[in-house]
Short mmCIF file of C-alpha atoms in Angstrom, two decimals:
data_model
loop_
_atom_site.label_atom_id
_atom_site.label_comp_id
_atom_site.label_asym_id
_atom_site.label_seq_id
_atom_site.Cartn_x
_atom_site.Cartn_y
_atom_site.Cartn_z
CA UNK H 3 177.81 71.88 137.78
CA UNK H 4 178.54 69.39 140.75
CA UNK H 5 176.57 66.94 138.86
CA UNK H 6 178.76 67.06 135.90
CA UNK H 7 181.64 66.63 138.09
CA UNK H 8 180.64 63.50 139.94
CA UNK H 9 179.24 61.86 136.11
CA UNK H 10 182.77 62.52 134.73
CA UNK H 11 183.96 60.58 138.02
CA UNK H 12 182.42 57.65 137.34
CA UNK H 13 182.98 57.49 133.75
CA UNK H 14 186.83 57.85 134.02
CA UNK H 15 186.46 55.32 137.27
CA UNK H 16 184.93 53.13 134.41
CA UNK H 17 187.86 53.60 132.23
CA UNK H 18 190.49 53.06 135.32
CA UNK H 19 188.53 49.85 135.44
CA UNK H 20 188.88 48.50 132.30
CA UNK H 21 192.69 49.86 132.25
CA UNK H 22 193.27 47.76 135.36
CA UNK H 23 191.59 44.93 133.63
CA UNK H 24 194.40 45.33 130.16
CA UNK H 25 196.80 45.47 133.03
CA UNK H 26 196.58 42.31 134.61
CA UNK H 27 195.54 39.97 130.85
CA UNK H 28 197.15 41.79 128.18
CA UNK H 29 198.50 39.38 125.65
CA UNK H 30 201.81 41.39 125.50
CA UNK H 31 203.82 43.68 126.85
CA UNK H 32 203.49 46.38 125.00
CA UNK H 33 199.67 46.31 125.77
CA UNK H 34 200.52 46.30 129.64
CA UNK H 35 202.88 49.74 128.81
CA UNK H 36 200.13 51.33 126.77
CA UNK H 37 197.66 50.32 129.61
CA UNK H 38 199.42 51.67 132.39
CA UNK H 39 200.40 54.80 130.75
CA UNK H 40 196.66 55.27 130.42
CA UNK H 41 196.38 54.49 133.97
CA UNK H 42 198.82 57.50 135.37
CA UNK H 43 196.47 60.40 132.49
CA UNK H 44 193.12 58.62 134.50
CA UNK H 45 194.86 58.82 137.80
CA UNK H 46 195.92 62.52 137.00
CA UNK H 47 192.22 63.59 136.01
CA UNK H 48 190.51 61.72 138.67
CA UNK H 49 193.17 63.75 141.00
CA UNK H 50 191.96 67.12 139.09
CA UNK H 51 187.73 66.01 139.26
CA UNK H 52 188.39 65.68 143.34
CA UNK H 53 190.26 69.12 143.92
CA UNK H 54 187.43 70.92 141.70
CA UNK H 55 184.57 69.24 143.70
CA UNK H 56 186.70 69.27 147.14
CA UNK H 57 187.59 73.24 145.62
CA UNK H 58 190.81 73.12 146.90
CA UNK H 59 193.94 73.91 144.69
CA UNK H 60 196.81 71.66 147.31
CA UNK H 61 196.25 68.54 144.76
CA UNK H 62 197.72 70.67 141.58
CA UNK H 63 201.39 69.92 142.27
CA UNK H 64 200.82 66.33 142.81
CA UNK H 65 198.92 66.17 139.45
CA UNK H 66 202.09 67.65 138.05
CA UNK H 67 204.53 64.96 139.83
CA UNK H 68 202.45 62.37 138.79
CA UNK H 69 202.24 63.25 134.99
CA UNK H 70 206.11 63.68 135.66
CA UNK H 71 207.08 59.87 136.62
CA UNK H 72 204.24 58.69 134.52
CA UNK H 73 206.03 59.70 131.35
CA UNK H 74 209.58 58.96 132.27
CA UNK H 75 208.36 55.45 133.25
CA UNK H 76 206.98 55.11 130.10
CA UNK H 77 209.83 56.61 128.26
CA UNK H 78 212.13 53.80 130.05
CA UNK H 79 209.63 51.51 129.30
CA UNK H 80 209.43 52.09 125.67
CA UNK H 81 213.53 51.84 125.38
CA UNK H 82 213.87 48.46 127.07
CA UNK H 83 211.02 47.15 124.44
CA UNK H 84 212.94 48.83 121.55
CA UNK H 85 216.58 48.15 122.64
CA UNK H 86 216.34 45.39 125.77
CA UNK H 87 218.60 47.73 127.71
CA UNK H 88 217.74 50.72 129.53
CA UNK H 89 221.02 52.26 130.57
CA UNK H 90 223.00 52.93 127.24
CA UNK H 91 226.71 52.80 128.10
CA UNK H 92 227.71 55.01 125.51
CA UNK H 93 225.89 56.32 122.81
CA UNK H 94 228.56 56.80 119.65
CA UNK H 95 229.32 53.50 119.69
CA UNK K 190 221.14 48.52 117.10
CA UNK K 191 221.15 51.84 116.65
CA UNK K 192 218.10 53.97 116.52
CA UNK K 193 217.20 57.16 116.04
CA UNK K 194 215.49 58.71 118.71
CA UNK K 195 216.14 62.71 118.39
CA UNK K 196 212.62 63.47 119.36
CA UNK K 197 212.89 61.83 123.02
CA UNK K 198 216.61 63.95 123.23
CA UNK K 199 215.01 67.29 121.85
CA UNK K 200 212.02 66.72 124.91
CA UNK K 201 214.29 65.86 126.99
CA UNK K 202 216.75 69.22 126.51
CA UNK K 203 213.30 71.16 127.65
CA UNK K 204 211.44 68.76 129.78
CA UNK K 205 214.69 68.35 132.17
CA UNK K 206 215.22 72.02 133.53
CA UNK K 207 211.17 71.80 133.70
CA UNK K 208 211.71 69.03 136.15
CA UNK K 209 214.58 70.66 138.25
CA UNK K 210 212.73 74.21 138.49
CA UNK K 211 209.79 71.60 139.92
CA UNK K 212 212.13 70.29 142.43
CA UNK K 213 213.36 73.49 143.33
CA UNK K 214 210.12 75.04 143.98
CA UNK K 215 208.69 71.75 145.88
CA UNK K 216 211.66 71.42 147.73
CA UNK K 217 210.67 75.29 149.33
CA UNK K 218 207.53 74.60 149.82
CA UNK K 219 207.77 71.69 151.78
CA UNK K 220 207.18 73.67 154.91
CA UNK K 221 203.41 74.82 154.66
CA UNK K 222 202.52 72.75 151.84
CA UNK K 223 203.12 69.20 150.44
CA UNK K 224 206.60 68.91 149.63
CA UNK K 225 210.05 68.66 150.97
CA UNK K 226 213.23 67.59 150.46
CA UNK K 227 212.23 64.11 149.78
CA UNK K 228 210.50 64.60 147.23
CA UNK K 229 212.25 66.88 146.21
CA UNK K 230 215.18 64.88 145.81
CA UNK K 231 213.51 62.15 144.18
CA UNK K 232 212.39 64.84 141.43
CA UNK K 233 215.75 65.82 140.91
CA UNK K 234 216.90 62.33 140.66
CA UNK K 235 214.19 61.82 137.55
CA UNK K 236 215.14 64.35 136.09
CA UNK K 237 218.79 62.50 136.15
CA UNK K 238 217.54 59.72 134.84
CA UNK K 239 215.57 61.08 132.44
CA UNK K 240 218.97 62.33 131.07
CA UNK K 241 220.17 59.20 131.59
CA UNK K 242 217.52 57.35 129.36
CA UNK K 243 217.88 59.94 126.41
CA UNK K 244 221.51 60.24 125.94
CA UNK K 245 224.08 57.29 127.86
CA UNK K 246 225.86 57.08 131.04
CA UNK K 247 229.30 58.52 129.55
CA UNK K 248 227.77 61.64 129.00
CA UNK K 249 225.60 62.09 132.20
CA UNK K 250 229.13 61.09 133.65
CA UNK K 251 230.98 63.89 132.07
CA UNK K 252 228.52 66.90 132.62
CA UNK K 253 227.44 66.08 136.02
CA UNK K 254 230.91 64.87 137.66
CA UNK K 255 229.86 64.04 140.73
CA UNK K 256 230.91 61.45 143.56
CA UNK K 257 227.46 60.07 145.01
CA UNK K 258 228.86 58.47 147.59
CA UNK K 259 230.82 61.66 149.10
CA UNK K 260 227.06 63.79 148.34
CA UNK K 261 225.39 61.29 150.32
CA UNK K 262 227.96 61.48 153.41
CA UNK K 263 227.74 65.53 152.93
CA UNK K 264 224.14 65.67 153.37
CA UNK K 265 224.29 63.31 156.36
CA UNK K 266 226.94 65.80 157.80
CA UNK K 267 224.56 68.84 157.31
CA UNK K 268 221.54 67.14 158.59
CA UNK K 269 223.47 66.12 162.06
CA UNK K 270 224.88 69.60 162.37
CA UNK K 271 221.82 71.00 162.31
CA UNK K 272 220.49 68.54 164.94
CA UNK K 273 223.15 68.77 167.02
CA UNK K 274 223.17 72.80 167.06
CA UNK K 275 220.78 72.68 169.38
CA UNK K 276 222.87 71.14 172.15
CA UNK K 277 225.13 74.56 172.20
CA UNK K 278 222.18 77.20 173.07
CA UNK K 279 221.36 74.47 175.67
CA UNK K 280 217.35 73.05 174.09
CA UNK K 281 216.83 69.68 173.48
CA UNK K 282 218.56 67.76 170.72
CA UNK K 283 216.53 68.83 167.57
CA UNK K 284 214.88 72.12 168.14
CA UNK K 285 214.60 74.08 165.73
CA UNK K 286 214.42 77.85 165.64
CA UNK K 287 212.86 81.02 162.96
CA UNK K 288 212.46 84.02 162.44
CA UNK K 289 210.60 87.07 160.09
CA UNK K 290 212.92 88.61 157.62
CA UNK K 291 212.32 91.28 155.35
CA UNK K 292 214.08 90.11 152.28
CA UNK K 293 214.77 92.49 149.08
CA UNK K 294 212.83 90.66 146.04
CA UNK K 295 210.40 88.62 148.23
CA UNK K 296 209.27 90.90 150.75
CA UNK K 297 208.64 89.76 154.74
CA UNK K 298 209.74 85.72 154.75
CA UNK K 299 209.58 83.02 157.64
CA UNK K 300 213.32 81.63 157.59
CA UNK K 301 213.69 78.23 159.09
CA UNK K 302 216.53 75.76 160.45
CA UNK K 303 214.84 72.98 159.35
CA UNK K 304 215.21 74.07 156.12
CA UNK K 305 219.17 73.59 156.53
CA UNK K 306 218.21 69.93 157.86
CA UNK K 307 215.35 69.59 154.30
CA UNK K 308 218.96 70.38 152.45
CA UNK K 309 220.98 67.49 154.10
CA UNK K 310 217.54 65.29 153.45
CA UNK K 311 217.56 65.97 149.91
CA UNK K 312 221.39 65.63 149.54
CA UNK K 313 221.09 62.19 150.76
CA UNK K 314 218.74 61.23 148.78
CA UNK K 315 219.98 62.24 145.35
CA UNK K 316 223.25 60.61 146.50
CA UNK K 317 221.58 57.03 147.97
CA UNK K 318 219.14 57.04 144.85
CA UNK K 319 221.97 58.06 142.22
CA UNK K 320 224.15 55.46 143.74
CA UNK K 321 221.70 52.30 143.60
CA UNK K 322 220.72 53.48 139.69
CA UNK K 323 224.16 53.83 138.59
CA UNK K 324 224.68 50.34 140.24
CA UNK K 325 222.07 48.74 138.62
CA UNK K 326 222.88 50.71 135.35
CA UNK K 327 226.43 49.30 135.10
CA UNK K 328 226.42 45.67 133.58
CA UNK K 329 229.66 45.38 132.62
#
């Protein structure tokens, strides 16, 4: 089972990778939101891989925290490319 | 423009007290465990502006009417009380004492006064954090 473990490593590493590469070239900006969303759910598995092979259960609230900022930052993110402002002032307006 | 977004404000009506109970719990646990009042009060602020981002400023205003800036001085108050405690049972300036307790509902607990100086950590926090956002958050 610790095989399967450490090839599920390396494949998401390989997908972290490729993320990291859409970060840094994508065309626009909505492809550098999409790819760093994807970035935080790799991040949050490759957290979960290392506390089942390390067998240790201190990494699960930091899995949650992360999963936590990584959608609010891409809830903001997704409002300033819809509206161009983050902070409404009032809604009913 | 306006948009409809109902499905970010119907998550967010759920997700938010998720979030709190998460800073709540991580803010206890900071003494064994990852966790503390830092974080903790960077959890609550997200969950603030997670408010923020689904409904508007106005409204985040009128259900959570508080001063930052006073919160911030509080929790500086409560964390150098705490320190300075220490100077009346005559130990240097930030010990820190506990005790067993055998509390009703959660049976025999460690109680610690650095959890009263955690509370003045987080305080400030939420209150420093709060303040820059609704700074930055205010264009006109």
């Amino acid at each position: 089972m610790m095989a399967f473990y450490w090839i599920s490593l390396m494949l998401v590493s390989c997908a972290f990778a490729g993320l990291l590469f859409r970060l840094v070239k994508g065309p626009t900006v909505a492809d550098r939101v999409v790819a760093l969303d994807a970035i935080g759910i790799s991040l949050v598995s490759i957290i979960a891989l290392l506390s089942l092979i390390m067998g240790t259960a201190f990494f699960l609230e930091i899995i949650l925290l992360l999963s936590i900022l990584s959608f609010i930052g891409t809830a903001a993110f997704a409002k300033f490319i819809e509206r161009g402002e983050i902070f409404d002032r009032d809604h009913n307006r | 423009m306006r948009t409809n977004d109902v499905m970010l404000q119907t998550a967010t009506k759920v997700v938010t007290f998720i979030i709190l109970m998460f800073a709540v719990h991580i803010f206890f646990a900071g003494h064994y465990t990852p966790g503390g009042g830092f974080v903790g009060g960077l959890l609550t602020t997200s969950a603030i502006v997670l408010l923020m981002l689904a409904f508007d400023v106005k409204t985040v205003k009128k259900i959570l009417p508080i001063n930052y800036v006073i919160m911030t001085a509080v929790g500086l108050l409560i964390a150098i009380a705490t320190a300075a405690a220490s100077i009346i049972f005559d130990v240097p300036f930030f010990t820190h004492a506990y005790d067993y307790f055998d509390l009703p509902l959660f049976g025999k607990t460690s109680l610690h006064s650095a959890m009263l100086f955690d509370a003045g950590v987080y305080l400030v926090v939420v209150g420093v954090t709060m303040t820059i956002i609704q700074t930055i958050g205010e264009d006109e």
